[in-house]
Amino acid sequence: MELHNVWFVLIAVLWIGYFFLEGFDFGVGILTRLLARDRTEKRVLINTIGPVWDGNEVWLLTAGGATFAAFPEWYATLFSGFYLPLLLILICLIVRGVAFEYRAKRPEENWQRNWETAIFWTSLIPAFLWGVAFGNIVRGVKIDADFEYVGDFWDLLNPYALLGGLVTLTLFTFHGTVFTALKTVGEIRERARKLALRVGLVTAVLALAFLLWTQADNGDGTSLVALAVAVAALVTALLANQAGREGWSFALSGVTIVAAVAMLFLTLFPNVMPSTLDADWSLTVTNASSSPYTLKIMTWLAVIATPMVLLYQGWTYWVFRKRIGTQHIADPVH
């Protein structure tokens, strides 16, 4: 396999890892308003992701850096054409990080409530916009003969991409809900399981419509297999949730994300950004990639660094693996 194809696969894996991990902490952030009934329960939810949310974002930084180095034409066209939505995502991620750190710095109710509101919106908006962005990448955008995006912001708000945004929003919320059921005890755990059923049913309908649309437009046999795995995993996750098997439910909701994102990349290859103006103007793994020497150096760096990152992040999840509940929340000290 040629190195530009290898790096297309590696970038797909990075995005899959990012959506799997950041997906549930976006979902938990959304649940601070949908599930928590009081300030203590909000603290429980925030504490379930407190030790890991920043580590999850490493996958996004790595995916962006790998795209810049391996496919500079893809990076340039993507970030210039999608400038406004990506800027909004970046602002949300910055504010979200500040909100996690600053929320408990002062005891005033208004102070904490405002930061909790920020956590909710800065989780919901990126969860929606990532689906819109990837919907447009798969569908294709207006790229001219110079490989430059010539559309405008409103071209990105097409029905297919908006449906993709609703899918990622509901799927991440479902992923976060089953994660909450897995990581908590007591009443909040039971309410999370009940909410997971309702959110999961909505997710199933939207995801099936979106994936079938994708398959009809660009799919083949391999993408059809990925679609089947995604749908089967989501249905089984709902059944596991109803049976009280939170671990299985969370793992299967993760498989749903993995299979769905893999399907998008399978339908995209060998393009990285199709052109809706002329197929010959599409960015592909060949015309958008860096030199073979650059890709070779990147490959060696990835072989050395990736195991260390995975080991460290895995150790973090192991250390903070226990369930928590309202009884574990101490009174704030200022």
CSV table of C-alpha atoms in Angstrom, one decimal:
chain,number,residue,atom,x,y,z
A,1,MET,CA,0.0,0.0,0.0
A,2,GLU,CA,1.4,3.4,-0.9
A,3,LEU,CA,2.1,5.8,1.9
A,4,HIS,CA,-0.6,8.4,0.9
A,5,ASN,CA,-3.2,5.6,1.2
A,6,VAL,CA,-1.7,4.6,4.5
A,7,TRP,CA,-2.1,8.1,5.8
A,8,PHE,CA,-5.6,8.4,4.6
A,9,VAL,CA,-6.4,5.3,6.7
A,10,LEU,CA,-4.5,6.7,9.7
A,11,ILE,CA,-6.3,10.0,9.5
A,12,ALA,CA,-9.6,8.1,9.4
A,13,VAL,CA,-8.5,6.2,12.5
A,14,LEU,CA,-7.7,9.5,14.3
A,15,TRP,CA,-11.1,10.9,13.5
A,16,ILE,CA,-12.8,7.7,14.6
A,17,GLY,CA,-10.9,7.8,17.9
A,18,TYR,CA,-11.7,11.5,18.4
A,19,PHE,CA,-15.5,10.9,17.8
A,20,PHE,CA,-15.5,7.8,20.0
A,21,LEU,CA,-13.9,9.6,22.9
A,22,GLU,CA,-15.0,13.2,22.6
A,23,GLY,CA,-18.4,12.0,21.6
A,24,PHE,CA,-19.3,10.7,25.0
A,25,ASP,CA,-17.9,13.8,26.8
A,26,PHE,CA,-19.9,16.1,24.4
A,27,GLY,CA,-22.8,13.9,25.4
A,28,VAL,CA,-22.2,14.3,29.1
A,29,GLY,CA,-21.9,18.1,28.6
A,30,ILE,CA,-25.3,18.1,27.0
A,31,LEU,CA,-26.7,16.0,29.8
A,32,THR,CA,-25.8,18.7,32.4
A,33,ARG,CA,-29.1,20.3,31.3
A,34,LEU,CA,-31.1,17.3,30.1
A,35,LEU,CA,-30.5,14.9,32.9
A,36,ALA,CA,-29.1,16.7,36.0
A,37,ARG,CA,-31.8,18.0,38.4
A,38,ASP,CA,-29.6,20.1,40.7
A,39,ARG,CA,-26.1,21.4,41.2
A,40,THR,CA,-24.8,18.3,42.9
A,41,GLU,CA,-25.9,16.1,40.0
A,42,LYS,CA,-24.3,18.5,37.5
A,43,ARG,CA,-21.1,18.1,39.5
A,44,VAL,CA,-21.4,14.3,39.3
A,45,LEU,CA,-21.7,14.5,35.5
A,46,ILE,CA,-18.8,16.9,35.1
A,47,ASN,CA,-16.7,14.7,37.4
A,48,THR,CA,-17.3,11.6,35.2
A,49,ILE,CA,-15.4,13.3,32.4
A,50,GLY,CA,-13.2,15.7,34.4
A,51,PRO,CA,-10.0,13.6,34.3
A,52,VAL,CA,-10.3,12.7,30.6
A,53,TRP,CA,-12.0,15.4,28.5
A,54,ASP,CA,-8.7,17.2,27.7
A,55,GLY,CA,-6.9,14.0,26.8
A,56,ASN,CA,-9.7,13.2,24.3
A,57,GLU,CA,-9.0,16.4,22.5
A,58,VAL,CA,-5.5,15.2,21.7
A,59,TRP,CA,-7.0,13.1,19.0
A,60,LEU,CA,-8.4,16.2,17.3
A,61,LEU,CA,-5.1,18.0,17.4
A,62,THR,CA,-3.4,15.0,16.0
A,63,ALA,CA,-5.9,14.5,13.2
A,64,GLY,CA,-5.6,18.2,12.3
A,65,GLY,CA,-1.8,18.1,12.4
A,66,ALA,CA,-1.6,14.8,10.4
A,67,THR,CA,-3.9,16.3,7.7
A,68,PHE,CA,-1.7,19.4,7.5
A,69,ALA,CA,1.4,17.4,7.1
A,70,ALA,CA,0.2,14.5,5.0
A,71,PHE,CA,-2.4,16.3,2.8
A,72,PRO,CA,-1.6,20.0,2.7
A,73,GLU,CA,-4.0,20.7,-0.2
A,74,TRP,CA,-6.8,19.0,1.7
A,75,TYR,CA,-6.0,21.0,4.8
A,76,ALA,CA,-5.8,24.3,3.0
A,77,THR,CA,-9.1,23.8,1.1
A,78,LEU,CA,-10.9,22.4,4.1
A,79,PHE,CA,-9.9,25.2,6.5
A,80,SER,CA,-10.5,28.0,4.1
A,81,GLY,CA,-13.8,26.7,2.8
A,82,PHE,CA,-15.1,25.7,6.2
A,83,TYR,CA,-13.6,28.7,8.0
A,84,LEU,CA,-16.7,29.9,9.9
A,85,PRO,CA,-18.0,26.6,11.2
A,86,LEU,CA,-14.5,25.4,12.2
A,87,LEU,CA,-13.8,28.7,13.9
A,88,LEU,CA,-17.0,28.4,15.9
A,89,ILE,CA,-16.0,24.8,16.9
A,90,LEU,CA,-12.6,26.1,18.0
A,91,ILE,CA,-14.2,28.9,20.1
A,92,CYS,CA,-16.5,26.4,21.7
A,93,LEU,CA,-13.7,24.1,22.6
A,94,ILE,CA,-11.7,27.0,24.1
A,95,VAL,CA,-14.7,28.2,26.2
A,96,ARG,CA,-15.6,24.7,27.2
A,97,GLY,CA,-12.1,24.1,28.6
A,98,VAL,CA,-12.2,27.3,30.5
A,99,ALA,CA,-15.7,26.5,31.8
A,100,PHE,CA,-14.5,23.1,33.2
A,101,GLU,CA,-11.6,24.8,35.0
A,102,TYR,CA,-13.3,28.0,36.2
A,103,ARG,CA,-16.7,26.8,37.2
A,104,ALA,CA,-15.8,25.9,40.8
A,105,LYS,CA,-13.4,28.8,41.4
A,106,ARG,CA,-16.1,30.9,43.0
A,107,PRO,CA,-19.1,30.0,45.2
A,108,GLU,CA,-21.7,32.4,43.8
A,109,GLU,CA,-24.6,30.6,42.2
A,110,ASN,CA,-24.7,32.9,39.2
A,111,TRP,CA,-21.0,32.3,38.5
A,112,GLN,CA,-21.4,28.5,38.5
A,113,ARG,CA,-24.7,28.5,36.6
A,114,ASN,CA,-23.2,30.6,33.8
A,115,TRP,CA,-20.3,28.3,33.4
A,116,GLU,CA,-22.6,25.3,33.4
A,117,THR,CA,-24.6,26.9,30.7
A,118,ALA,CA,-21.4,27.4,28.8
A,119,ILE,CA,-20.6,23.7,29.1
A,120,PHE,CA,-24.0,22.8,27.7
A,121,TRP,CA,-23.8,25.0,24.7
A,122,THR,CA,-20.1,24.4,23.9
A,123,SER,CA,-20.9,20.7,23.9
A,124,LEU,CA,-24.0,20.8,21.8
A,125,ILE,CA,-22.8,23.2,19.1
A,126,PRO,CA,-19.6,21.2,18.2
A,127,ALA,CA,-21.5,17.9,18.3
A,128,PHE,CA,-23.8,19.3,15.7
A,129,LEU,CA,-21.3,21.2,13.6
A,130,TRP,CA,-18.9,18.2,13.2
A,131,GLY,CA,-21.7,16.3,11.5
A,132,VAL,CA,-22.4,19.2,9.2
A,133,ALA,CA,-18.7,19.4,8.3
A,134,PHE,CA,-18.3,15.8,7.6
A,135,GLY,CA,-21.5,15.7,5.7
A,136,ASN,CA,-20.2,18.3,3.3
A,137,ILE,CA,-16.8,16.6,3.0
A,138,VAL,CA,-18.5,13.3,1.9
A,139,ARG,CA,-21.2,15.0,-0.3
A,140,GLY,CA,-18.7,17.3,-2.0
A,141,VAL,CA,-18.4,21.1,-2.2
A,142,LYS,CA,-17.7,23.7,-4.9
A,143,ILE,CA,-14.0,23.3,-5.7
A,144,ASP,CA,-12.6,24.9,-8.8
A,145,ALA,CA,-9.7,23.9,-11.1
A,146,ASP,CA,-7.2,25.4,-8.7
A,147,PHE,CA,-8.4,23.2,-5.9
A,148,GLU,CA,-9.9,26.2,-4.1
A,149,TYR,CA,-13.3,26.4,-2.4
A,150,VAL,CA,-15.5,28.8,-4.3
A,151,GLY,CA,-18.8,28.4,-2.5
A,152,ASP,CA,-20.1,30.3,0.5
A,153,PHE,CA,-21.2,29.6,4.0
A,154,TRP,CA,-24.8,29.0,3.0
A,155,ASP,CA,-23.8,26.2,0.6
A,156,LEU,CA,-22.7,24.2,3.6
A,157,LEU,CA,-26.2,24.3,5.1
A,158,ASN,CA,-27.7,21.7,2.7
A,159,PRO,CA,-30.2,19.0,3.8
A,160,TYR,CA,-27.7,16.2,3.7
A,161,ALA,CA,-25.1,18.0,5.9
A,162,LEU,CA,-27.8,19.2,8.3
A,163,LEU,CA,-29.1,15.7,8.7
A,164,GLY,CA,-25.5,14.6,9.4
A,165,GLY,CA,-25.3,17.3,12.1
A,166,LEU,CA,-28.5,15.9,13.7
A,167,VAL,CA,-27.1,12.4,13.6
A,168,THR,CA,-23.8,13.3,15.4
A,169,LEU,CA,-25.7,15.4,17.9
A,170,THR,CA,-28.1,12.6,18.9
A,171,LEU,CA,-25.5,9.9,18.6
A,172,PHE,CA,-23.0,11.7,20.8
A,173,THR,CA,-25.8,12.4,23.3
A,174,PHE,CA,-26.8,8.7,23.3
A,175,HIS,CA,-23.1,7.8,23.7
A,176,GLY,CA,-22.8,10.2,26.7
A,177,THR,CA,-26.0,8.9,28.2
A,178,VAL,CA,-24.8,5.2,28.3
A,179,PHE,CA,-21.4,6.4,29.5
A,180,THR,CA,-23.2,8.2,32.4
A,181,ALA,CA,-25.1,5.1,33.2
A,182,LEU,CA,-21.8,3.2,33.2
A,183,LYS,CA,-20.0,5.7,35.4
A,184,THR,CA,-22.6,6.6,38.1
A,185,VAL,CA,-24.6,5.0,40.9
A,186,GLY,CA,-28.0,5.7,42.4
A,187,GLU,CA,-30.9,7.5,40.9
A,188,ILE,CA,-29.0,9.4,38.3
A,189,ARG,CA,-27.8,6.1,36.8
A,190,GLU,CA,-31.4,4.8,36.5
A,191,ARG,CA,-32.6,8.0,34.9
A,192,ALA,CA,-29.7,7.9,32.5
A,193,ARG,CA,-30.7,4.4,31.3
A,194,LYS,CA,-34.3,5.6,30.7
A,195,LEU,CA,-33.1,8.6,28.8
A,196,ALA,CA,-30.7,6.5,26.8
A,197,LEU,CA,-33.7,4.5,25.4
A,198,ARG,CA,-35.5,7.6,24.2
A,199,VAL,CA,-32.4,9.3,22.8
A,200,GLY,CA,-31.3,6.0,21.2
A,201,LEU,CA,-34.6,5.5,19.3
A,202,VAL,CA,-34.4,9.0,17.8
A,203,THR,CA,-30.7,8.4,17.0
A,204,ALA,CA,-31.6,5.1,15.2
A,205,VAL,CA,-34.1,6.7,12.9
A,206,LEU,CA,-31.9,9.7,12.0
A,207,ALA,CA,-28.7,7.5,11.6
A,208,LEU,CA,-30.5,5.0,9.4
A,209,ALA,CA,-31.8,7.7,7.1
A,210,PHE,CA,-28.4,9.4,6.9
A,211,LEU,CA,-26.4,6.2,6.3
A,212,LEU,CA,-28.9,5.0,3.7
A,213,TRP,CA,-28.7,8.3,1.9
A,214,THR,CA,-24.9,8.1,1.9
A,215,GLN,CA,-25.0,4.5,0.6
A,216,ALA,CA,-27.3,5.4,-2.2
A,217,ASP,CA,-25.1,8.3,-3.3
A,218,ASN,CA,-21.6,6.9,-3.0
A,219,GLY,CA,-21.7,3.5,-1.4
A,220,ASP,CA,-20.3,0.1,-2.5
A,221,GLY,CA,-20.1,-3.3,-0.9
A,222,THR,CA,-17.6,-2.4,1.8
A,223,SER,CA,-19.6,0.7,2.9
A,224,LEU,CA,-22.8,-1.4,3.0
A,225,VAL,CA,-21.1,-3.8,5.5
A,226,ALA,CA,-20.1,-0.8,7.6
A,227,LEU,CA,-23.7,0.5,7.5
A,228,ALA,CA,-25.0,-2.9,8.6
A,229,VAL,CA,-22.5,-3.1,11.5
A,230,ALA,CA,-23.4,0.5,12.6
A,231,VAL,CA,-27.2,-0.3,12.6
A,232,ALA,CA,-26.8,-3.7,14.3
A,233,ALA,CA,-24.5,-2.2,17.0
A,234,LEU,CA,-26.9,0.6,17.8
A,235,VAL,CA,-29.9,-1.7,18.1
A,236,THR,CA,-27.9,-4.1,20.3
A,237,ALA,CA,-26.7,-1.2,22.4
A,238,LEU,CA,-30.3,-0.3,23.1
A,239,LEU,CA,-31.1,-3.8,24.1
A,240,ALA,CA,-28.0,-4.0,26.4
A,241,ASN,CA,-29.1,-0.7,28.0
A,242,GLN,CA,-32.5,-2.1,28.7
A,243,ALA,CA,-31.0,-5.2,30.2
A,244,GLY,CA,-28.8,-3.1,32.5
A,245,ARG,CA,-25.6,-4.1,30.9
A,246,GLU,CA,-24.1,-0.6,30.8
A,247,GLY,CA,-20.6,-1.8,29.8
A,248,TRP,CA,-21.9,-3.6,26.7
A,249,SER,CA,-24.2,-0.7,25.8
A,250,PHE,CA,-21.3,1.8,25.9
A,251,ALA,CA,-19.0,-0.5,23.9
A,252,LEU,CA,-21.7,-1.1,21.3
A,253,SER,CA,-22.5,2.6,21.0
A,254,GLY,CA,-18.8,3.1,20.4
A,255,VAL,CA,-18.9,0.5,17.7
A,256,THR,CA,-21.8,2.4,16.1
A,257,ILE,CA,-19.6,5.5,15.9
A,258,VAL,CA,-16.6,3.6,14.6
A,259,ALA,CA,-18.6,1.8,11.9
A,260,ALA,CA,-20.5,5.0,10.9
A,261,VAL,CA,-17.4,7.1,10.6
A,262,ALA,CA,-15.6,4.3,8.8
A,263,MET,CA,-18.4,4.2,6.3
A,264,LEU,CA,-18.0,7.9,5.6
A,265,PHE,CA,-14.3,7.4,4.8
A,266,LEU,CA,-15.0,4.3,2.7
A,267,THR,CA,-17.5,6.2,0.6
A,268,LEU,CA,-15.0,9.2,0.3
A,269,PHE,CA,-11.9,7.2,-0.8
A,270,PRO,CA,-9.9,7.9,-3.1
A,271,ASN,CA,-11.2,11.4,-2.8
A,272,VAL,CA,-10.5,13.6,0.3
A,273,MET,CA,-12.8,16.4,-0.9
A,274,PRO,CA,-15.0,15.8,-3.9
A,275,SER,CA,-15.8,18.7,-6.2
A,276,THR,CA,-19.5,19.2,-7.1
A,277,LEU,CA,-18.5,21.4,-10.1
A,278,ASP,CA,-16.3,18.9,-11.9
A,279,ALA,CA,-15.1,15.4,-10.8
A,280,ASP,CA,-11.7,16.1,-12.3
A,281,TRP,CA,-11.3,19.0,-9.8
A,282,SER,CA,-11.7,16.8,-6.8
A,283,LEU,CA,-9.0,16.6,-4.2
A,284,THR,CA,-7.7,13.0,-4.0
A,285,VAL,CA,-5.2,11.1,-1.9
A,286,THR,CA,-2.8,11.5,-4.8
A,287,ASN,CA,-3.1,15.2,-5.8
A,288,ALA,CA,-3.5,16.5,-2.2
A,289,SER,CA,-0.7,14.6,-0.5
A,290,SER,CA,2.8,15.6,0.5
A,291,SER,CA,6.0,14.2,-0.9
A,292,PRO,CA,6.9,10.5,-0.3
A,293,TYR,CA,9.8,11.6,1.8
A,294,THR,CA,7.6,13.7,4.1
A,295,LEU,CA,5.2,10.8,4.4
A,296,LYS,CA,8.0,8.4,5.2
A,297,ILE,CA,9.3,10.6,8.1
A,298,MET,CA,5.8,11.0,9.4
A,299,THR,CA,5.3,7.3,9.4
A,300,TRP,CA,8.4,6.6,11.5
A,301,LEU,CA,7.3,9.3,14.0
A,302,ALA,CA,3.8,7.8,14.2
A,303,VAL,CA,5.3,4.3,14.9
A,304,ILE,CA,7.3,5.7,17.8
A,305,ALA,CA,4.8,8.1,19.4
A,306,THR,CA,1.5,6.4,19.0
A,307,PRO,CA,2.0,3.5,21.4
A,308,MET,CA,3.1,5.9,24.1
A,309,VAL,CA,0.0,8.1,23.7
A,310,LEU,CA,-2.3,5.1,23.8
A,311,LEU,CA,-0.6,3.6,26.9
A,312,TYR,CA,-0.8,6.9,28.8
A,313,GLN,CA,-4.5,7.5,27.8
A,314,GLY,CA,-5.4,3.9,28.6
A,315,TRP,CA,-3.7,4.3,32.0
A,316,THR,CA,-5.7,7.4,32.7
A,317,TYR,CA,-9.0,5.7,32.1
A,318,TRP,CA,-8.0,2.8,34.3
A,319,VAL,CA,-7.1,5.0,37.2
A,320,PHE,CA,-10.5,6.8,37.0
A,321,ARG,CA,-12.6,3.7,36.2
A,322,LYS,CA,-14.8,3.7,39.3
A,323,ARG,CA,-18.4,4.8,39.5
A,324,ILE,CA,-19.4,8.0,41.3
A,325,GLY,CA,-22.6,9.4,42.7
A,326,THR,CA,-24.0,12.3,44.7
A,327,GLN,CA,-22.7,10.7,47.9
A,328,HIS,CA,-19.1,11.2,46.6
A,329,ILE,CA,-19.5,14.9,46.0
A,330,ALA,CA,-17.9,16.9,48.9
A,331,ASP,CA,-19.1,20.3,49.9
A,332,PRO,CA,-17.2,23.0,48.0
A,333,VAL,CA,-14.4,24.7,49.8
A,334,HIS,CA,-13.4,28.3,48.9
